[in-house]
Amino acid sequence: MAYTLATELKIGKEQLAITIAHGTLGSHLGVAYWDELEKPRIMHLGWHKNLRVEDYPHPQMNWLCSVLNLSALASMQAVALISSMAEKYGNQATAASLDYGINLMAGHGAIKSDGVYEPGPDCDGFTCASIIAEIFAQIALPIVDLSTWPSTEKNKIWGRAIVCLLRALGATSEHVEKVESNVSGLRLRPEEFAAAAEVSSTSWPAPYDDVQKRADEIGGQIIKDCGPAHEPGEHYRHCVVTYRDDLARLEGKVNYKDATDAPEEATGDASSIAQDRPLGTVGEADAI
């Protein structure tokens, strides 16, 4: 099913949908479902220790949405796992909450069947995309074949930007060092998972090459349909500007020092963090 603005798409009580919007370093992924109170919700990993559970459609964040073509059993299993995670960790910034990390392969198995987050020694956490991929892998329905994902220089730049953001927003030095050691160039982009989720389930898990064209189209649709991306807050603006500058150098474009000069495809979403907010917290629309 094609991606449509969430404000224009109602999801059924037995349905699940993939949601995608602007993110700080590009795009941002979530999953929409009906919770136990029979309310449509979006769950997404907003940032480190910040698993968010919010209203669908969101009043302040313009999501695109596509309903997954799942069997009733698969939908039931996925909703049960998502609801369990939401109950345990949703909107709760505790030591046990989910980490934000970039080791794409080491997170497999870190989410247990009851929704408990139990990372192994090599796991540094998840991104907004890899956590959604792991949820479906946990119910034996892998949507992407991560073994086909290549390492790229562009994704190494992204990894260094994540390390910068973790430092700027107050993650522990131990966690920052662990994530920094995993900058390898492997990354599942939100739009890649969004593209894979659209194809027939008979084609799952989708390999890397099969989703790239559609992923780029979805990235363009976010820019077109979701309105302008917010500029980054002052606490971490330098991380975003450096990221965009490094991408520009890699792609042979003119370097720039101001975020407003960034090429369109490099822009991301992050609203300003309030000056009186403690460092290490993330605002309502600051989804990474």
PDB file of N, CA, C and O in Angstrom, residues 212-248:
ATOM      1  N   GLN A 212      16.045  -0.108  -2.998  1.00  0.00           N
ATOM      2  CA  GLN A 212      16.693   1.193  -3.079  1.00  0.00           C
ATOM      3  C   GLN A 212      15.904   2.222  -3.892  1.00  0.00           C
ATOM      4  O   GLN A 212      15.755   3.377  -3.484  1.00  0.00           O
ATOM      5  N   LYS A 213      15.386   1.825  -5.029  1.00  0.00           N
ATOM      6  CA  LYS A 213      14.648   2.777  -5.871  1.00  0.00           C
ATOM      7  C   LYS A 213      13.422   3.312  -5.131  1.00  0.00           C
ATOM      8  O   LYS A 213      13.186   4.519  -5.079  1.00  0.00           O
ATOM      9  N   ARG A 214      12.649   2.403  -4.540  1.00  0.00           N
ATOM     10  CA  ARG A 214      11.446   2.826  -3.823  1.00  0.00           C
ATOM     11  C   ARG A 214      11.803   3.627  -2.573  1.00  0.00           C
ATOM     12  O   ARG A 214      11.102   4.582  -2.210  1.00  0.00           O
ATOM     13  N   ALA A 215      12.906   3.267  -1.911  1.00  0.00           N
ATOM     14  CA  ALA A 215      13.343   4.009  -0.725  1.00  0.00           C
ATOM     15  C   ALA A 215      13.613   5.474  -1.066  1.00  0.00           C
ATOM     16  O   ALA A 215      13.208   6.386  -0.332  1.00  0.00           O
ATOM     17  N   ASP A 216      14.283   5.707  -2.189  1.00  0.00           N
ATOM     18  CA  ASP A 216      14.557   7.085  -2.604  1.00  0.00           C
ATOM     19  C   ASP A 216      13.265   7.839  -2.921  1.00  0.00           C
ATOM     20  O   ASP A 216      13.141   9.033  -2.628  1.00  0.00           O
ATOM     21  N   GLU A 217      12.295   7.146  -3.504  1.00  0.00           N
ATOM     22  CA  GLU A 217      11.007   7.776  -3.791  1.00  0.00           C
ATOM     23  C   GLU A 217      10.290   8.172  -2.504  1.00  0.00           C
ATOM     24  O   GLU A 217       9.701   9.257  -2.411  1.00  0.00           O
ATOM     25  N   ILE A 218      10.334   7.307  -1.502  1.00  0.00           N
ATOM     26  CA  ILE A 218       9.688   7.616  -0.224  1.00  0.00           C
ATOM     27  C   ILE A 218      10.380   8.795   0.452  1.00  0.00           C
ATOM     28  O   ILE A 218       9.718   9.677   1.024  1.00  0.00           O
ATOM     29  N   GLY A 219      11.711   8.842   0.366  1.00  0.00           N
ATOM     30  CA  GLY A 219      12.438   9.988   0.907  1.00  0.00           C
ATOM     31  C   GLY A 219      11.998  11.288   0.275  1.00  0.00           C
ATOM     32  O   GLY A 219      11.816  12.314   0.953  1.00  0.00           O
ATOM     33  N   GLY A 220      11.789  11.267  -1.037  1.00  0.00           N
ATOM     34  CA  GLY A 220      11.301  12.458  -1.734  1.00  0.00           C
ATOM     35  C   GLY A 220       9.883  12.811  -1.340  1.00  0.00           C
ATOM     36  O   GLY A 220       9.522  13.993  -1.242  1.00  0.00           O
ATOM     37  N   GLN A 221       9.064  11.785  -1.084  1.00  0.00           N
ATOM     38  CA  GLN A 221       7.678  12.039  -0.696  1.00  0.00           C
ATOM     39  C   GLN A 221       7.600  12.703   0.678  1.00  0.00           C
ATOM     40  O   GLN A 221       6.725  13.547   0.920  1.00  0.00           O
ATOM     41  N   ILE A 222       8.500  12.352   1.582  1.00  0.00           N
ATOM     42  CA  ILE A 222       8.532  12.996   2.897  1.00  0.00           C
ATOM     43  C   ILE A 222       8.759  14.493   2.734  1.00  0.00           C
ATOM     44  O   ILE A 222       8.065  15.322   3.348  1.00  0.00           O
ATOM     45  N   ILE A 223       9.727  14.844   1.908  1.00  0.00           N
ATOM     46  CA  ILE A 223      10.024  16.259   1.675  1.00  0.00           C
ATOM     47  C   ILE A 223       8.829  16.965   1.053  1.00  0.00           C
ATOM     48  O   ILE A 223       8.477  18.091   1.425  1.00  0.00           O
ATOM     49  N   LYS A 224       8.151  16.280   0.138  1.00  0.00           N
ATOM     50  CA  LYS A 224       7.028  16.886  -0.587  1.00  0.00           C
ATOM     51  C   LYS A 224       5.774  17.011   0.276  1.00  0.00           C
ATOM     52  O   LYS A 224       5.097  18.045   0.266  1.00  0.00           O
ATOM     53  N   ASP A 225       5.439  15.950   1.029  1.00  0.00           N
ATOM     54  CA  ASP A 225       4.138  15.886   1.699  1.00  0.00           C
ATOM     55  C   ASP A 225       4.140  16.257   3.171  1.00  0.00           C
ATOM     56  O   ASP A 225       3.092  16.597   3.721  1.00  0.00           O
ATOM     57  N   CYS A 226       5.289  16.173   3.826  1.00  0.00           N
ATOM     58  CA  CYS A 226       5.315  16.357   5.290  1.00  0.00           C
ATOM     59  C   CYS A 226       5.679  17.765   5.721  1.00  0.00           C
ATOM     60  O   CYS A 226       5.866  18.024   6.911  1.00  0.00           O
ATOM     61  N   GLY A 227       5.814  18.668   4.762  1.00  0.00           N
ATOM     62  CA  GLY A 227       6.144  20.037   5.129  1.00  0.00           C
ATOM     63  C   GLY A 227       7.630  20.185   5.396  1.00  0.00           C
ATOM     64  O   GLY A 227       8.398  19.210   5.369  1.00  0.00           O
ATOM     65  N   PRO A 228       8.072  21.404   5.678  1.00  0.00           N
ATOM     66  CA  PRO A 228       9.504  21.638   5.902  1.00  0.00           C
ATOM     67  C   PRO A 228       9.992  20.985   7.176  1.00  0.00           C
ATOM     68  O   PRO A 228       9.253  20.882   8.162  1.00  0.00           O
ATOM     69  N   ALA A 229      11.230  20.513   7.145  1.00  0.00           N
ATOM     70  CA  ALA A 229      11.845  19.940   8.341  1.00  0.00           C
ATOM     71  C   ALA A 229      12.221  21.061   9.298  1.00  0.00           C
ATOM     72  O   ALA A 229      12.584  22.165   8.878  1.00  0.00           O
ATOM     73  N   HIS A 230      12.123  20.782  10.592  1.00  0.00           N
ATOM     74  CA  HIS A 230      12.553  21.748  11.592  1.00  0.00           C
ATOM     75  C   HIS A 230      14.075  21.816  11.625  1.00  0.00           C
ATOM     76  O   HIS A 230      14.760  20.848  11.304  1.00  0.00           O
ATOM     77  N   GLU A 231      14.589  22.951  12.067  1.00  0.00           N
ATOM     78  CA  GLU A 231      16.035  23.085  12.227  1.00  0.00           C
ATOM     79  C   GLU A 231      16.456  22.538  13.588  1.00  0.00           C
ATOM     80  O   GLU A 231      15.667  22.518  14.535  1.00  0.00           O
ATOM     81  N   PRO A 232      17.691  22.074  13.707  1.00  0.00           N
ATOM     82  CA  PRO A 232      18.145  21.461  14.955  1.00  0.00           C
ATOM     83  C   PRO A 232      18.266  22.462  16.088  1.00  0.00           C
ATOM     84  O   PRO A 232      18.528  23.647  15.875  1.00  0.00           O
ATOM     85  N   GLY A 233      18.094  21.972  17.321  1.00  0.00           N
ATOM     86  CA  GLY A 233      18.270  22.805  18.501  1.00  0.00           C
ATOM     87  C   GLY A 233      19.732  23.166  18.714  1.00  0.00           C
ATOM     88  O   GLY A 233      20.644  22.503  18.206  1.00  0.00           O
ATOM     89  N   GLU A 234      19.953  24.202  19.495  1.00  0.00           N
ATOM     90  CA  GLU A 234      21.306  24.730  19.680  1.00  0.00           C
ATOM     91  C   GLU A 234      22.235  23.724  20.365  1.00  0.00           C
ATOM     92  O   GLU A 234      23.432  23.728  20.115  1.00  0.00           O
ATOM     93  N   HIS A 235      21.691  22.855  21.227  1.00  0.00           N
ATOM     94  CA  HIS A 235      22.538  21.910  21.952  1.00  0.00           C
ATOM     95  C   HIS A 235      23.256  20.939  21.019  1.00  0.00           C
ATOM     96  O   HIS A 235      24.313  20.413  21.373  1.00  0.00           O
ATOM     97  N   TYR A 236      22.669  20.659  19.872  1.00  0.00           N
ATOM     98  CA  TYR A 236      23.270  19.652  18.994  1.00  0.00           C
ATOM     99  C   TYR A 236      23.351  20.120  17.542  1.00  0.00           C
ATOM    100  O   TYR A 236      23.640  19.326  16.659  1.00  0.00           O
ATOM    101  N   ARG A 237      23.154  21.383  17.316  1.00  0.00           N
ATOM    102  CA  ARG A 237      23.199  21.933  15.960  1.00  0.00           C
ATOM    103  C   ARG A 237      24.529  21.631  15.274  1.00  0.00           C
ATOM    104  O   ARG A 237      24.568  21.309  14.085  1.00  0.00           O
ATOM    105  N   HIS A 238      25.623  21.716  16.038  1.00  0.00           N
ATOM    106  CA  HIS A 238      26.946  21.493  15.436  1.00  0.00           C
ATOM    107  C   HIS A 238      27.075  20.085  14.866  1.00  0.00           C
ATOM    108  O   HIS A 238      27.742  19.873  13.853  1.00  0.00           O
ATOM    109  N   CYS A 239      26.409  19.106  15.501  1.00  0.00           N
ATOM    110  CA  CYS A 239      26.474  17.722  15.000  1.00  0.00           C
ATOM    111  C   CYS A 239      25.794  17.609  13.638  1.00  0.00           C
ATOM    112  O   CYS A 239      26.299  16.946  12.725  1.00  0.00           O
ATOM    113  N   VAL A 240      24.636  18.268  13.506  1.00  0.00           N
ATOM    114  CA  VAL A 240      23.861  18.192  12.265  1.00  0.00           C
ATOM    115  C   VAL A 240      24.570  18.949  11.146  1.00  0.00           C
ATOM    116  O   VAL A 240      24.653  18.473  10.001  1.00  0.00           O
ATOM    117  N   VAL A 241      25.109  20.120  11.458  1.00  0.00           N
ATOM    118  CA  VAL A 241      25.810  20.907  10.439  1.00  0.00           C
ATOM    119  C   VAL A 241      27.054  20.171   9.951  1.00  0.00           C
ATOM    120  O   VAL A 241      27.332  20.116   8.746  1.00  0.00           O
ATOM    121  N   THR A 242      27.803  19.570  10.873  1.00  0.00           N
ATOM    122  CA  THR A 242      28.987  18.802  10.479  1.00  0.00           C
ATOM    123  C   THR A 242      28.594  17.615   9.610  1.00  0.00           C
ATOM    124  O   THR A 242      29.258  17.306   8.608  1.00  0.00           O
ATOM    125  N   TYR A 243      27.505  16.945   9.983  1.00  0.00           N
ATOM    126  CA  TYR A 243      27.012  15.812   9.192  1.00  0.00           C
ATOM    127  C   TYR A 243      26.686  16.246   7.765  1.00  0.00           C
ATOM    128  O   TYR A 243      27.114  15.617   6.787  1.00  0.00           O
ATOM    129  N   ARG A 244      25.959  17.330   7.627  1.00  0.00           N
ATOM    130  CA  ARG A 244      25.582  17.812   6.298  1.00  0.00           C
ATOM    131  C   ARG A 244      26.805  18.269   5.506  1.00  0.00           C
ATOM    132  O   ARG A 244      26.901  18.025   4.300  1.00  0.00           O
ATOM    133  N   ASP A 245      27.747  18.888   6.209  1.00  0.00           N
ATOM    134  CA  ASP A 245      28.962  19.353   5.538  1.00  0.00           C
ATOM    135  C   ASP A 245      29.785  18.173   5.034  1.00  0.00           C
ATOM    136  O   ASP A 245      30.301  18.187   3.909  1.00  0.00           O
ATOM    137  N   ASP A 246      29.900  17.136   5.853  1.00  0.00           N
ATOM    138  CA  ASP A 246      30.656  15.951   5.450  1.00  0.00           C
ATOM    139  C   ASP A 246      29.981  15.237   4.274  1.00  0.00           C
ATOM    140  O   ASP A 246      30.670  14.730   3.370  1.00  0.00           O
ATOM    141  N   LEU A 247      28.643  15.192   4.276  1.00  0.00           N
ATOM    142  CA  LEU A 247      27.933  14.612   3.134  1.00  0.00           C
ATOM    143  C   LEU A 247      28.191  15.415   1.870  1.00  0.00           C
ATOM    144  O   LEU A 247      28.386  14.854   0.788  1.00  0.00           O
ATOM    145  N   ALA A 248      28.185  16.735   2.001  1.00  0.00           N
ATOM    146  CA  ALA A 248      28.419  17.591   0.840  1.00  0.00           C
ATOM    147  C   ALA A 248      29.809  17.347   0.255  1.00  0.00           C
ATOM    148  O   ALA A 248      29.985  17.281  -0.960  1.00  0.00           O
TER     149      ALA A 248
END
